[in-house]
Amino acid sequence: DAVLAVFDAAGKQLATQDDQAGVRDAELSFSAPADGTYRLELRDLYGHGSARHVYRLSLAPPAVDFALSLSASEFVCAAGKSIDIPVSIDRRNGFAEAVTVTIQGLPDDARCDPVTSAAKGESAKKITLKLVAGTRAFRDPITIVGRSTNSQLVCDATAAITGLKTNTHRPWLTITAK
């Protein structure tokens, strides 16, 4: 169970990170407050160590990107009706591009127009997709995809699965028959 910590030249701890969400690996983003010498410490949370305690450490500048998340992993809509699907946009490390969000895997008679999240303003952090169901019943996973306009970054939305400690990139859509 890896733990990362950053110390200044005097030995004062400036940042620490144990687990990241849903994973036992540590990941730490750190911006040095000034030029100088810093020490990075990687250790086991419980002080264990043996030939089986192997770590791989990577240092890199933070990636400028985005992530999409959903408040639910399942959506239900009556045939011929519509539902709103809220999508949250997490803009990371200065990401400042528009993102167009679409749904893939819909049945032929259902539709959802793409929605663009602007780089700034009200839609920069949250948009709402309006899914209009067709007349036929449907039960299958879908994929909600965001594409940046300039750098062509692509990201599938994730949702926490109720009752489990995991996420899915394939939320479930049920369209009930009339």
C-alpha positions in Angstrom: 0.0 0.0 0.0 2.2 2.8 -1.3 2.3 6.3 0.2 4.0 9.3 -1.5 5.2 12.3 0.4 7.1 15.5 -0.6 9.5 17.3 1.8 11.3 20.6 1.5 15.1 21.0 2.1 14.5 21.5 5.8 12.5 18.2 6.1 9.1 19.8 6.4 6.4 17.6 4.7 4.6 19.7 2.0 2.3 17.1 0.5 1.3 13.4 1.0 -1.0 11.0 -0.8 -2.0 7.4 0.1 -4.7 5.8 -2.2 -6.4 7.4 -5.1 -10.2 6.9 -5.6 -10.9 3.2 -6.0 -7.2 2.2 -6.5 -4.5 1.3 -4.0 -1.8 3.1 -6.0 -0.8 6.5 -4.8 -0.7 9.5 -7.2 0.4 12.9 -6.2 0.2 16.2 -8.0 2.6 18.7 -6.6 3.6 22.3 -7.6 6.8 23.5 -5.9 6.1 26.8 -4.1 9.6 28.0 -5.1 12.9 26.9 -6.7 14.9 24.7 -4.5 15.6 21.1 -3.4 12.7 18.8 -2.6 12.7 15.1 -1.5 10.1 12.6 -2.7 9.5 9.7 -0.4 7.9 6.4 -1.5 7.1 3.9 1.3 4.6 1.3 2.4 1.8 2.6 4.5 2.4 -0.1 7.1 6.2 -0.1 7.0 6.4 -3.5 5.4 9.2 -4.4 3.0 10.5 -7.5 1.3 11.5 -8.7 -2.2 7.8 -8.7 -3.0 7.5 -4.9 -2.2 8.4 -3.5 -5.6 7.4 0.0 -6.7 7.6 1.8 -10.0 7.8 5.5 -9.7 7.1 7.9 -12.6 7.5 11.6 -12.6 5.9 13.7 -15.3 4.3 17.0 -15.8 0.5 16.8 -15.3 -1.5 16.0 -18.4 -3.9 18.7 -19.6 -7.2 16.8 -20.2 -10.7 16.3 -19.0 -13.0 13.6 -17.5 -16.7 13.1 -17.8 -18.9 11.7 -15.0 -22.5 10.7 -14.7 -24.7 10.7 -11.6 -26.2 7.3 -12.4 -25.1 4.1 -14.1 -28.7 3.3 -15.2 -31.2 5.3 -17.2 -34.9 4.4 -17.8 -37.1 6.1 -20.3 -40.6 5.2 -21.5 -41.0 4.7 -25.3 -41.8 7.9 -27.1 -40.8 10.0 -24.1 -37.5 11.8 -23.2 -35.1 12.0 -20.3 -32.4 14.4 -19.3 -28.9 12.9 -18.7 -26.7 15.3 -16.7 -22.9 15.1 -17.5 -20.3 16.7 -15.3 -17.0 17.9 -16.9 -13.8 17.9 -14.8 -11.3 20.1 -16.6 -7.8 19.1 -15.4 -4.6 21.1 -15.3 -5.7 24.1 -17.2 -7.7 22.3 -19.9 -9.6 25.1 -21.7 -11.2 23.7 -24.9 -14.8 23.2 -25.8 -16.0 19.5 -25.5 -18.8 18.0 -27.6 -20.6 15.2 -25.8 -22.6 12.5 -27.7 -24.2 9.2 -27.0 -23.2 6.0 -28.9 -25.1 2.8 -29.0 -28.6 4.1 -29.1 -31.3 2.2 -31.0 -32.0 3.4 -34.5 -35.3 5.1 -33.6 -33.9 7.0 -30.5 -32.0 10.3 -30.8 -29.8 12.6 -28.7 -28.4 15.7 -30.2 -24.7 16.5 -29.4 -24.2 19.1 -26.7 -21.1 21.3 -26.5 -19.5 22.3 -23.2 -17.9 25.7 -23.6 -14.3 26.3 -22.4 -15.6 28.8 -19.9 -19.0 29.9 -18.5 -22.0 28.0 -17.3 -21.6 24.9 -19.5 -17.9 24.5 -18.7 -18.6 22.2 -15.8 -21.9 20.6 -16.5 -24.2 19.9 -19.5 -27.4 18.0 -20.0 -28.1 15.6 -22.8 -31.7 15.2 -23.9 -32.4 11.6 -25.0 -35.6 11.1 -27.0 -36.6 7.5 -26.9 -38.1 5.8 -30.0 -41.2 3.6 -29.9 -39.4 0.2 -29.5 -38.2 -1.4 -26.2 -34.4 -1.4 -25.7 -32.1 -2.8 -23.0 -28.4 -2.4 -23.6 -25.4 -0.4 -22.4 -24.6 2.9 -24.1 -21.4 5.0 -24.2 -21.4 8.8 -23.5 -18.4 10.3 -25.2 -16.7 13.7 -25.1 -14.4 15.0 -27.8 -12.3 18.2 -27.4 -12.5 20.5 -30.3 -8.8 21.4 -30.8 -6.6 18.7 -29.4 -9.0 15.9 -30.3 -8.8 14.3 -26.8 -11.6 11.7 -26.3 -13.1 10.6 -23.0 -15.9 8.2 -22.1 -18.1 9.2 -19.2 -17.9 7.1 -16.1 -20.5 6.4 -13.5 -20.4 4.7 -10.1 -22.3 1.4 -10.0 -24.8 1.4 -7.2 -23.9 -1.0 -4.4 -20.4 -1.8 -5.8 -17.1 0.0 -5.3 -16.4 0.3 -9.0 -17.2 2.5 -12.0 -18.5 1.8 -15.5 -17.9 3.4 -18.9 -21.0 1.7 -20.2 -24.1 2.9 -18.4 -27.3 0.9 -18.9 -30.2 2.3 -20.9 -33.7 0.8 -20.7 -36.5 2.1 -23.0 -39.7 0.5 -21.8 -42.4 -0.5 -24.4 -45.6 1.5 -24.7 
